[in-house]
mmCIF file of C-alpha atoms in Angstrom:
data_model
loop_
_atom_site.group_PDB
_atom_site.id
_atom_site.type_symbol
_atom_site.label_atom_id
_atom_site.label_comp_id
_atom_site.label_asym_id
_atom_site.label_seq_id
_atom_site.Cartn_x
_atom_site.Cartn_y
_atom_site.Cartn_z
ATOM 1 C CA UNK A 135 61.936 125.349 121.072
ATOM 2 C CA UNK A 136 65.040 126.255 120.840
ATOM 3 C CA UNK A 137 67.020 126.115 117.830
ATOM 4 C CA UNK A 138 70.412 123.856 117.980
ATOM 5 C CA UNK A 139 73.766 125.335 118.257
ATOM 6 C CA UNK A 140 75.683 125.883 115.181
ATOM 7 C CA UNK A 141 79.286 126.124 114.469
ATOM 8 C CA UNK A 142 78.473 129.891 113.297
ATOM 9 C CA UNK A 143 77.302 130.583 116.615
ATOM 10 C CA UNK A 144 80.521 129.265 118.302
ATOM 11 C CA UNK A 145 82.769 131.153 115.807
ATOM 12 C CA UNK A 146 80.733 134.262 116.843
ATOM 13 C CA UNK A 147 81.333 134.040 120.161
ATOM 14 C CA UNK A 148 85.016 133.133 120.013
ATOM 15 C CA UNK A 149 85.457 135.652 117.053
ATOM 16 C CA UNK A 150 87.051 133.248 114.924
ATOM 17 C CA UNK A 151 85.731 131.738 111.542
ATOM 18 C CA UNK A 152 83.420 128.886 110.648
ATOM 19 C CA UNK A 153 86.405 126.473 109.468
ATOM 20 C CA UNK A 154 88.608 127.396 112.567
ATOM 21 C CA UNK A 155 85.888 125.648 114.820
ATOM 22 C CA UNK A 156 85.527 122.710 112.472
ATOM 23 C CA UNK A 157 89.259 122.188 112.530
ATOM 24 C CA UNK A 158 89.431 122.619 116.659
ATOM 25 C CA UNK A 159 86.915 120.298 117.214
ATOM 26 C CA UNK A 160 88.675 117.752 115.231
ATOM 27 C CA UNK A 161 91.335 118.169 117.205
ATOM 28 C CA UNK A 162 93.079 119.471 114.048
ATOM 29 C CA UNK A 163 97.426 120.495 114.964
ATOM 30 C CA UNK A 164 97.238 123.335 112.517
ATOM 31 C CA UNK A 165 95.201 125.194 115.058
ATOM 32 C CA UNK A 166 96.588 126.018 118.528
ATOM 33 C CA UNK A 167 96.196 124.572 121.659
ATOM 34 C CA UNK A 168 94.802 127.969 123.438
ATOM 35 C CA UNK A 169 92.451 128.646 120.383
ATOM 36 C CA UNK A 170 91.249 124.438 120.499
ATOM 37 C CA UNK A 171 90.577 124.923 124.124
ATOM 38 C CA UNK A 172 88.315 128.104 123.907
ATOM 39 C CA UNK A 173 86.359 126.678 121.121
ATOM 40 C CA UNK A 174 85.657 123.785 122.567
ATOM 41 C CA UNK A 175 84.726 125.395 126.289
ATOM 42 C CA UNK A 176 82.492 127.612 124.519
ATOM 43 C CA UNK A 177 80.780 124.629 122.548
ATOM 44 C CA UNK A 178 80.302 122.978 125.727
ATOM 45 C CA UNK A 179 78.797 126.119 127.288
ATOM 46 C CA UNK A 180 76.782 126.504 125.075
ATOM 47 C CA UNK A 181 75.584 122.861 123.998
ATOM 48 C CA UNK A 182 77.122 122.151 120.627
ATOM 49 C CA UNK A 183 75.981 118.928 119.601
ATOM 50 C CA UNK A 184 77.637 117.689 116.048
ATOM 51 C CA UNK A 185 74.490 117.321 113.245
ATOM 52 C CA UNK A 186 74.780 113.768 112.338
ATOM 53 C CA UNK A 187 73.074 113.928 108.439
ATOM 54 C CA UNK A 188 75.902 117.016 108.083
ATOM 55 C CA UNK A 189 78.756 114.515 109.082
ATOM 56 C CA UNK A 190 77.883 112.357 106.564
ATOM 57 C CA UNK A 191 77.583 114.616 104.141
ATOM 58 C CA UNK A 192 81.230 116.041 105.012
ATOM 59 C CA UNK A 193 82.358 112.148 104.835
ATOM 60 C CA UNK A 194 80.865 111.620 101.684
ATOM 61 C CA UNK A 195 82.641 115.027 100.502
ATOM 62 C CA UNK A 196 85.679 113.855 101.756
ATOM 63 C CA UNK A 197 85.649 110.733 99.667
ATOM 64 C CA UNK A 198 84.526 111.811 96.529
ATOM 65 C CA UNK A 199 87.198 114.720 96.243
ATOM 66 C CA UNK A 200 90.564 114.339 94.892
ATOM 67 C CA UNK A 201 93.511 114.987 97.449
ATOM 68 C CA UNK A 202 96.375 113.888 95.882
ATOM 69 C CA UNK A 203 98.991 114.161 97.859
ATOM 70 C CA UNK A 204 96.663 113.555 101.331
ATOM 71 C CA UNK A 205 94.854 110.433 100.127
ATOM 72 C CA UNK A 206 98.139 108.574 99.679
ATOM 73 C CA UNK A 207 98.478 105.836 102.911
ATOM 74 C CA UNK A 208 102.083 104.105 103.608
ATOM 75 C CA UNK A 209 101.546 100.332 103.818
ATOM 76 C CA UNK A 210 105.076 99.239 106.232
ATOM 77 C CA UNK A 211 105.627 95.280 105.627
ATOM 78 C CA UNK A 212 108.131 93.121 107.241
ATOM 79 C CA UNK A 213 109.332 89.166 105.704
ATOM 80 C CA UNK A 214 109.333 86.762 108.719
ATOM 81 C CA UNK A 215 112.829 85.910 110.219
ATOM 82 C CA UNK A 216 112.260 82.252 109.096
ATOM 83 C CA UNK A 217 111.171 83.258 105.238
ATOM 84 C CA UNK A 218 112.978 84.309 102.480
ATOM 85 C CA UNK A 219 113.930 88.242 102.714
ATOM 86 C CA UNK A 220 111.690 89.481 99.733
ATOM 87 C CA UNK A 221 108.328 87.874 100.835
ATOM 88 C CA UNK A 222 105.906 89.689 102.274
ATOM 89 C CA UNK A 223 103.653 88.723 105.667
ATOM 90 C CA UNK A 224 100.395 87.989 104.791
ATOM 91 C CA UNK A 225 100.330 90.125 101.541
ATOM 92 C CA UNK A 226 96.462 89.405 101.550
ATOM 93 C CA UNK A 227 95.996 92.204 104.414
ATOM 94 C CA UNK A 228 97.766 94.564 102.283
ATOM 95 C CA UNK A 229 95.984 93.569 98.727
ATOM 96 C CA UNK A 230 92.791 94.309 100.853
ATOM 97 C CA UNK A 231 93.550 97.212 102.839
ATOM 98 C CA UNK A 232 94.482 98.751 99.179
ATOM 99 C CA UNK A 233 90.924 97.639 97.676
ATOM 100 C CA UNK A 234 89.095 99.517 100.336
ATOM 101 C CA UNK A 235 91.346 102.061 100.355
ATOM 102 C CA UNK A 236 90.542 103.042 96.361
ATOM 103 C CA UNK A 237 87.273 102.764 97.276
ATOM 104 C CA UNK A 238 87.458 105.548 99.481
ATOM 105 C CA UNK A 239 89.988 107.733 97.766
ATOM 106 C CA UNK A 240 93.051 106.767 98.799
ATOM 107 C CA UNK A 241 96.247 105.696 97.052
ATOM 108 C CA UNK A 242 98.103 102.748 99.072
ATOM 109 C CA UNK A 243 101.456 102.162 98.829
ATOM 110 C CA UNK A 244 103.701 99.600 99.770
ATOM 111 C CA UNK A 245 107.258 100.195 101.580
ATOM 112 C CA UNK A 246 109.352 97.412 103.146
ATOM 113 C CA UNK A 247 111.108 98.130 105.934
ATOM 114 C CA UNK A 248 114.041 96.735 105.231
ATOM 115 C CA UNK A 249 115.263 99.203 102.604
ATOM 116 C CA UNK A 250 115.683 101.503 104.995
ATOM 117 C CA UNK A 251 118.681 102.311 107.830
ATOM 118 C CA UNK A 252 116.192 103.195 110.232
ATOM 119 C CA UNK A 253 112.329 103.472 111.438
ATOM 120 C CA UNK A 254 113.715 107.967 111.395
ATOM 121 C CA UNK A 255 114.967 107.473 107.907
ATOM 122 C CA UNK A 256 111.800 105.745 106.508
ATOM 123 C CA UNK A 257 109.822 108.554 108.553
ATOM 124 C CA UNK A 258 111.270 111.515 106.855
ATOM 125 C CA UNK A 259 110.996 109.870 103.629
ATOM 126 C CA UNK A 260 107.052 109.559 104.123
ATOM 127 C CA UNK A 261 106.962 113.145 105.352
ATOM 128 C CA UNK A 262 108.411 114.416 102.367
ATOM 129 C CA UNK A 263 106.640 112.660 100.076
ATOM 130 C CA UNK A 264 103.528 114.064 101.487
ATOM 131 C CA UNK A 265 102.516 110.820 103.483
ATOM 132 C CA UNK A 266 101.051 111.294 106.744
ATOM 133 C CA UNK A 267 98.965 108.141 107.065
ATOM 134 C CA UNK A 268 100.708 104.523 108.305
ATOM 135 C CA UNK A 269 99.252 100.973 108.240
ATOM 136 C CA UNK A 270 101.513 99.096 109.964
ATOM 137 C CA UNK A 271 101.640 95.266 108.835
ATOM 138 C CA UNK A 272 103.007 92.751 111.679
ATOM 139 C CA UNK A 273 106.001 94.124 113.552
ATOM 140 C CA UNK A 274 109.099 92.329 113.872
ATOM 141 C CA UNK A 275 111.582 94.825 115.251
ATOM 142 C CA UNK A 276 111.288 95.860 118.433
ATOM 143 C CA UNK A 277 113.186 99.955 117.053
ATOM 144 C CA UNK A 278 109.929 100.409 115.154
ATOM 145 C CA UNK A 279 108.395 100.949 118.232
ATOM 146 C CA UNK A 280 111.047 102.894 120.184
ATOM 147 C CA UNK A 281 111.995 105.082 117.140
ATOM 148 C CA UNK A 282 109.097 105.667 114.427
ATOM 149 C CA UNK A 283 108.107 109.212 115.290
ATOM 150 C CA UNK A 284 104.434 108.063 115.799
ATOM 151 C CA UNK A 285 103.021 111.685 117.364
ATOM 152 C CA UNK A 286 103.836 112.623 113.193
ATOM 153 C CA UNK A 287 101.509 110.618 111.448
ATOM 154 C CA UNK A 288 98.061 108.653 111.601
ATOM 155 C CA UNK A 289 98.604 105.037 112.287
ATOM 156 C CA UNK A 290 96.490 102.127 112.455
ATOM 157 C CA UNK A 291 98.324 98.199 113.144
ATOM 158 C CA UNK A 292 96.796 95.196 110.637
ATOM 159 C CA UNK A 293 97.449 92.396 112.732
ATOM 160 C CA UNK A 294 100.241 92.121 115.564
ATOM 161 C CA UNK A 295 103.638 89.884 115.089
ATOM 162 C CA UNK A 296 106.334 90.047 117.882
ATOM 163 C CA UNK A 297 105.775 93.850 118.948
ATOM 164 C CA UNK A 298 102.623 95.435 119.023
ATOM 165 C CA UNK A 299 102.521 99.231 118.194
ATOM 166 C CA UNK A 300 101.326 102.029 120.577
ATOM 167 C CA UNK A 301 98.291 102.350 118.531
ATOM 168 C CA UNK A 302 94.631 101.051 117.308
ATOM 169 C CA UNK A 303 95.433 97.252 115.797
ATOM 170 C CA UNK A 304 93.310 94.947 113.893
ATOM 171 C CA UNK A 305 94.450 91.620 114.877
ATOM 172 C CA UNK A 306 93.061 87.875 114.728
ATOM 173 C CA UNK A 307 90.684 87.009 117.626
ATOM 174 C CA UNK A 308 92.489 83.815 118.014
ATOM 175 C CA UNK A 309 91.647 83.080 121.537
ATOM 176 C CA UNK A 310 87.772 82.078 120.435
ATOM 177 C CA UNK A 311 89.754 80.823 117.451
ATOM 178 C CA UNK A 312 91.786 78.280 120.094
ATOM 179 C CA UNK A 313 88.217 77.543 121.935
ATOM 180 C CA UNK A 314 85.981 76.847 118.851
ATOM 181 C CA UNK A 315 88.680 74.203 117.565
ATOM 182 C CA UNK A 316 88.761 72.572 120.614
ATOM 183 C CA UNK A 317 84.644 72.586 120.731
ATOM 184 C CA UNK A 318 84.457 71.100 117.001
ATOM 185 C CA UNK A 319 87.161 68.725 118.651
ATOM 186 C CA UNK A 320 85.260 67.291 121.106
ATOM 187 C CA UNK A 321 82.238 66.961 118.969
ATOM 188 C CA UNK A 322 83.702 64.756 116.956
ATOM 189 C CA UNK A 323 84.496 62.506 119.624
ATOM 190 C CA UNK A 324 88.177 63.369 119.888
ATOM 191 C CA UNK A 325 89.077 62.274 123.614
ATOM 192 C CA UNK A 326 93.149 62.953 123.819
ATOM 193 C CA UNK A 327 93.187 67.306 122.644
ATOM 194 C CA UNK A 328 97.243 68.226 122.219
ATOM 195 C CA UNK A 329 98.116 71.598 121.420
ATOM 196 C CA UNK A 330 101.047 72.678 119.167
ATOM 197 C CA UNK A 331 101.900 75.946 119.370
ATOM 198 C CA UNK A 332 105.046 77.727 118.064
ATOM 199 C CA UNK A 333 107.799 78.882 119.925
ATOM 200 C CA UNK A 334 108.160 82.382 119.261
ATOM 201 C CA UNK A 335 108.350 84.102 122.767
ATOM 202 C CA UNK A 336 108.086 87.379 121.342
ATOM 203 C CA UNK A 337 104.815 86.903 119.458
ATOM 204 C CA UNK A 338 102.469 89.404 121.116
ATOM 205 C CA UNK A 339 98.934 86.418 120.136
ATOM 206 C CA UNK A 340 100.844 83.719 121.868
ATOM 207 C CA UNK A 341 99.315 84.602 125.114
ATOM 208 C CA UNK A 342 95.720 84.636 123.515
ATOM 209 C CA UNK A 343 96.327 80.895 122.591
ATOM 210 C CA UNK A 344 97.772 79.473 125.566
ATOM 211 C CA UNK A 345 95.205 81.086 127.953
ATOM 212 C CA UNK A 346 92.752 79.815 125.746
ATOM 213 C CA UNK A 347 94.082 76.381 125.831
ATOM 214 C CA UNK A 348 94.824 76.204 129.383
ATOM 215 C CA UNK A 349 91.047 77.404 129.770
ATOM 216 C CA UNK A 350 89.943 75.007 127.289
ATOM 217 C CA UNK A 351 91.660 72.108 129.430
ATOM 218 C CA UNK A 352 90.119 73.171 132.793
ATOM 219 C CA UNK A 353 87.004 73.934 131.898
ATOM 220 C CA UNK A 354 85.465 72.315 128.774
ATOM 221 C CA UNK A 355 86.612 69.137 129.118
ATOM 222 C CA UNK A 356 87.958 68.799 132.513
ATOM 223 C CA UNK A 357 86.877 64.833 132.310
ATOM 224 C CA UNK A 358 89.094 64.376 129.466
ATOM 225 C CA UNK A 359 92.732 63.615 129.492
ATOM 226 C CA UNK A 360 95.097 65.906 129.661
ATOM 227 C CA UNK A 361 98.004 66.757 127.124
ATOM 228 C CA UNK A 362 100.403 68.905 128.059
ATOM 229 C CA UNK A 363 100.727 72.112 125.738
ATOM 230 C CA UNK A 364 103.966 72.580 124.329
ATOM 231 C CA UNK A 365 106.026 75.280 121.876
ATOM 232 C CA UNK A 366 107.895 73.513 119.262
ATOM 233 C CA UNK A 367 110.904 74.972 117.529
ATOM 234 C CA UNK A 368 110.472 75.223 113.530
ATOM 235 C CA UNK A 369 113.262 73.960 112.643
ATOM 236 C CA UNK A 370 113.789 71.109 114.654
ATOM 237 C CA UNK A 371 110.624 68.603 114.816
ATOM 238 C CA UNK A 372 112.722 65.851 117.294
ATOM 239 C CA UNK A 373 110.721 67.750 120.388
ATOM 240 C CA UNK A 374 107.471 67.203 118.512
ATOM 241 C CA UNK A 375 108.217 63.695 117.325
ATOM 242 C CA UNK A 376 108.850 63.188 121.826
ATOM 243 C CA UNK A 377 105.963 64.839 122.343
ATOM 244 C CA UNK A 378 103.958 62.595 120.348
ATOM 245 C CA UNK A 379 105.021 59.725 121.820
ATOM 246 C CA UNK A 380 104.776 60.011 125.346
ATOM 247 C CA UNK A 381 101.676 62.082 125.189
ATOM 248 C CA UNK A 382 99.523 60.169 121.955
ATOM 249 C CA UNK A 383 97.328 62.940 121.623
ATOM 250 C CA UNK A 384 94.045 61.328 118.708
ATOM 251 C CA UNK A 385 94.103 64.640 117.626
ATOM 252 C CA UNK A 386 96.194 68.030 117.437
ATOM 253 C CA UNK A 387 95.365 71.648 117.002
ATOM 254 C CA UNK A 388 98.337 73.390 115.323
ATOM 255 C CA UNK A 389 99.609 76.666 115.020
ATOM 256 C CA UNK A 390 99.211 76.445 111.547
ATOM 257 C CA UNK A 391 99.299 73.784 108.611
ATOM 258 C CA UNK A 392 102.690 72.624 109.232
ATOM 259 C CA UNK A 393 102.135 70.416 111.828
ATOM 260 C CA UNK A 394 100.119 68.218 109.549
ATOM 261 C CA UNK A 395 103.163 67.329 107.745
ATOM 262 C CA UNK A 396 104.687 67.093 110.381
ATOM 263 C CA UNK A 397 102.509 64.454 111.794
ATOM 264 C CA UNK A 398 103.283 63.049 108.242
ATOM 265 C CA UNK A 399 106.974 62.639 109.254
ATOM 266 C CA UNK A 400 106.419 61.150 112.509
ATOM 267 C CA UNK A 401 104.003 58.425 111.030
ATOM 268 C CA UNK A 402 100.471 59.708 111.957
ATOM 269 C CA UNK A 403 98.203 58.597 109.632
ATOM 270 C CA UNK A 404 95.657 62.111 109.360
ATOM 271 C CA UNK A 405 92.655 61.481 109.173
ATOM 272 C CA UNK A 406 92.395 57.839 109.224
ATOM 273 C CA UNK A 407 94.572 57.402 112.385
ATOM 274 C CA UNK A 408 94.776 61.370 114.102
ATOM 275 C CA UNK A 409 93.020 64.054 113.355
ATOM 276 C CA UNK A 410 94.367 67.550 113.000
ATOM 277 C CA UNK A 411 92.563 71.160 113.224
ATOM 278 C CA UNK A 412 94.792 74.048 112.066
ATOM 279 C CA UNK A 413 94.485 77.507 114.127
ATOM 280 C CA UNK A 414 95.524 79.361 111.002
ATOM 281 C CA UNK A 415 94.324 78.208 107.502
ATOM 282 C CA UNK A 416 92.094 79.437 104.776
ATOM 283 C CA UNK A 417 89.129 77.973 102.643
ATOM 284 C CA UNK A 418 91.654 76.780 99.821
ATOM 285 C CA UNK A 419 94.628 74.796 101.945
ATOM 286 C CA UNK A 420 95.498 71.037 101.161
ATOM 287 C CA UNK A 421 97.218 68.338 103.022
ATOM 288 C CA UNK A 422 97.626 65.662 100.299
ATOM 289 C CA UNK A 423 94.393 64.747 98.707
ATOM 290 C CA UNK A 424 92.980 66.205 102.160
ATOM 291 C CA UNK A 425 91.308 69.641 102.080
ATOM 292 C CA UNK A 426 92.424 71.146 106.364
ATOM 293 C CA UNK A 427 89.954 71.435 108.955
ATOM 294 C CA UNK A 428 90.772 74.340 110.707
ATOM 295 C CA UNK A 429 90.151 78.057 111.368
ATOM 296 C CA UNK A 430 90.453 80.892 109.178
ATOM 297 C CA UNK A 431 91.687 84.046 110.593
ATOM 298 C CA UNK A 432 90.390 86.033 107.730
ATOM 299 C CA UNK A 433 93.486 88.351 106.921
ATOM 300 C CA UNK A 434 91.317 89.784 103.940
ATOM 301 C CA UNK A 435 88.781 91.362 106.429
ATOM 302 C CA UNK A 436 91.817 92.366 108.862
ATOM 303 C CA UNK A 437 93.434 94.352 105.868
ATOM 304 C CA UNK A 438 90.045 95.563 105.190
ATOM 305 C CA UNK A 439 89.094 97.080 108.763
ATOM 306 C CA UNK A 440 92.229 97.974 109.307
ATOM 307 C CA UNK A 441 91.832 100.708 106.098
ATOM 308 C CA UNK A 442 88.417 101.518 107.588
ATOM 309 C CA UNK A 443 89.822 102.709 111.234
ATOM 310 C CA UNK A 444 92.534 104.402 109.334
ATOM 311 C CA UNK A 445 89.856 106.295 107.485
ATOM 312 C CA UNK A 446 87.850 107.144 110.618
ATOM 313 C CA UNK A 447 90.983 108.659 111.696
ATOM 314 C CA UNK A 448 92.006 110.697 108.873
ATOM 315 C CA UNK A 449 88.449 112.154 108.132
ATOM 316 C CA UNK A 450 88.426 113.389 112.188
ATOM 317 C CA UNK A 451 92.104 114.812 112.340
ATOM 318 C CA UNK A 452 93.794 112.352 114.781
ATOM 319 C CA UNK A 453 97.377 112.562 114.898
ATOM 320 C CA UNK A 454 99.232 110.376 116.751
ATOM 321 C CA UNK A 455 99.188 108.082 119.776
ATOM 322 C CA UNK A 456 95.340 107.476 120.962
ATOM 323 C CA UNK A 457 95.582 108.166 124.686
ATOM 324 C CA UNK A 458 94.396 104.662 125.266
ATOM 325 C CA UNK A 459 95.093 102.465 122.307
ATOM 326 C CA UNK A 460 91.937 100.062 121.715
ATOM 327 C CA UNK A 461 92.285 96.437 119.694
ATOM 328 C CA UNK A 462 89.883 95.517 117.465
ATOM 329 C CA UNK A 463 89.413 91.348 116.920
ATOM 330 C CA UNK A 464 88.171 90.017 113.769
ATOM 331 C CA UNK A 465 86.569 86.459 114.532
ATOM 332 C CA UNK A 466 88.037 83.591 112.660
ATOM 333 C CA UNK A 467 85.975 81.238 110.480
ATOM 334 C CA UNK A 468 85.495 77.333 110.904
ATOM 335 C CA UNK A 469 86.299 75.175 107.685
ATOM 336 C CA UNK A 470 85.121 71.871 108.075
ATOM 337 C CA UNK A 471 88.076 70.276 106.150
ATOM 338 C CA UNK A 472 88.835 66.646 105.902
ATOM 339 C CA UNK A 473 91.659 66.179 108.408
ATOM 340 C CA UNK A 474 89.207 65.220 111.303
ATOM 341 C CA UNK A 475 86.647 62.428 111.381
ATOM 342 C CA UNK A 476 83.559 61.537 113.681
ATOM 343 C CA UNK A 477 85.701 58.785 115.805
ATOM 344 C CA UNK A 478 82.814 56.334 115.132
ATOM 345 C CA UNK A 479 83.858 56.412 111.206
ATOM 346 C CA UNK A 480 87.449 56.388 111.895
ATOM 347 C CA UNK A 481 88.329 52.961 111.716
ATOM 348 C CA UNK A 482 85.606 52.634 108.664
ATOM 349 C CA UNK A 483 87.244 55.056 106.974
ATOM 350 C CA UNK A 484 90.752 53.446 107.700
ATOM 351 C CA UNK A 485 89.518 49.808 106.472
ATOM 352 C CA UNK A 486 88.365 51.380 103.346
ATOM 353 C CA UNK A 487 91.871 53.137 102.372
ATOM 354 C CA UNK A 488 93.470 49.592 103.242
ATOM 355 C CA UNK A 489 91.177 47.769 100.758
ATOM 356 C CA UNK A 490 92.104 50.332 98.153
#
């Protein structure tokens, strides 16, 4: 039998050293193209085959040793248009991306974009510092993708907002999020489904949701009525209040937990009267005494993977754009809340509250 090519044997034959043919086959830039492309014909020729127990030995080596000025990863975060300028999207993907990142030897740090002139100017300040590794938190400009010198650094996207960047992203599998509302909708006996959605035109998900909806409507419950799906401005709720009342949806899957209230304002009565399923909530969210039904997106486990790709990266020497990017989608989480009721107990429950 023949015994299996080594790395030795390639740096033989090409007359270079052991390390030089690690680094080529990683595709690593301090080697050069001509040298990278005669290792790896000769490793073909000669059928190299990487030792799998040896890779994770290297990975554990790489995790256990201290790299000070390599291990440190740039966390970019934008505030949403709409908040106040000093708070943070979704901080929850960045507090986990930085657990997993100790974990694995790496230093996270946090830089807003917003101190800085420029997506250049915030470049050359990472590349000075030593910083060659990017998580990118939800982009809201669309110069972050035009001018960040992304061919200079190791990027991975944690989540999407109105751009997405020319790399691997983590994002919110919210088109199953959009379906499995709809299904827990109509097993409660909901007949009249409406669907609130934002309207953000430049949100890269919005297209997941609507599809889904419009899928939803045609092919789940194709029986049921219809109710048109609409994008409501967040600052002025007169186009949802209209909405409302032509349409009378019995129940209402919103973009997030704001529509509840604001079925509060137009004089819904959730649960008793309409029920309401939030697309984007977590396990500890309240509407009044009510704890929401809806569907958590899980940004902790986005944050999370999002450090893991960035670490698959690192540890095999990829530098900049992937030639195709690929999209990674975390399934959200059903919490049955208390803003929906079996329709059978509806009008039970609502007696009850009116003999209180």
């Amino acid at each position: 039998m023949n015994p299996r090519p080594t790395l030795a044997d390639i740096a033989r034959i090409v007359r270079v050293s052991k390390a030089t043919v690690s680094l080529a086959l990683r595709g690593h830039p301090k080697i050069s193209a001509r040298t990278s492309e005669r290792v790896k014909n000769v490793a073909q020729q000669v059928g190299y085959r990487p030792d799998p127990v040896l890779a994770r030995i290297a990975a554990s080596r790489w995790r256990t040793r201290q790299h000070p000025a390599e291990s440190a990863v740039a966390y970019i975060m934008w505030s949403h248009p709409w908040h106040r300028e000093d708070e943070e999207m979704s901080p929850v993907m960045r507090y986990a991306a930085a657990e997993v990142g100790e974990q694995l030897g790496y230093r996270v740090e946090r830089f807003k974009m917003r101190d800085y002139t420029s997506p250049k100017n915030l470049a050359r300040v990472l590349f000075h510092r030593g910083i060659r590794a990017v998580i990118f938190g939800p982009i809201m400009e669309e110069r972050v993708i035009t001018d960040f010198p992304w061919d200079d650094f190791t990027s991975v996207g944690s989540h999407v907002g109105y751009f997405q960047p020319p790399v691997n992203v983590v994002v919110p599998d919210f088109h199953h999020a959009v379906v499995n509302a709809w299904r827990e909708a109509m097993r409660a006996g909901y007949k009249r489904i409406g669907v609130a959605l934002l309207q953000e035109m430049e949100a890269v998900d919005r297209f997941d949701k609507v599809s889904a909806a419009l899928f939803c409507q045609s092919q789940l419950s194709p029986d049921l009525p219809s109710v048109p799906l609409q994008h409501f401005p967040i600052g002025d709720q007169s186009e949802f209040k209209k909405w409302m009342k032509t349409h009378r949806p019995d129940v209402v899957l919103g973009f997030n937990d704001t529509v509840a209230w604001w079925l509060d304002k137009c004089g819904a009565r959730v649960p008793e009267k309409i029920g309401f399923i939030s697309l984007d909530t977590t396990e500890d969210a309240r509407f009044k005494d009510y704890a929401v039904t809806g569907m958590n997106p899980d940004y902790a486990l986005i944050g999370r993977t999002a450090m893991r790709q960035l670490d698959i990266l690192l540890r095999s020497n990829q530098v900049g754009r992937p030639e195709r990017p690929y999209i990674v989608q975390v399934p959200s989480v059903w919490i049955a809340g208390e803003t929906i009721l079996a329709r059978k107990s509806a009008a039970e429950a609502s007696q009850g509250r009116l003999r209180k």
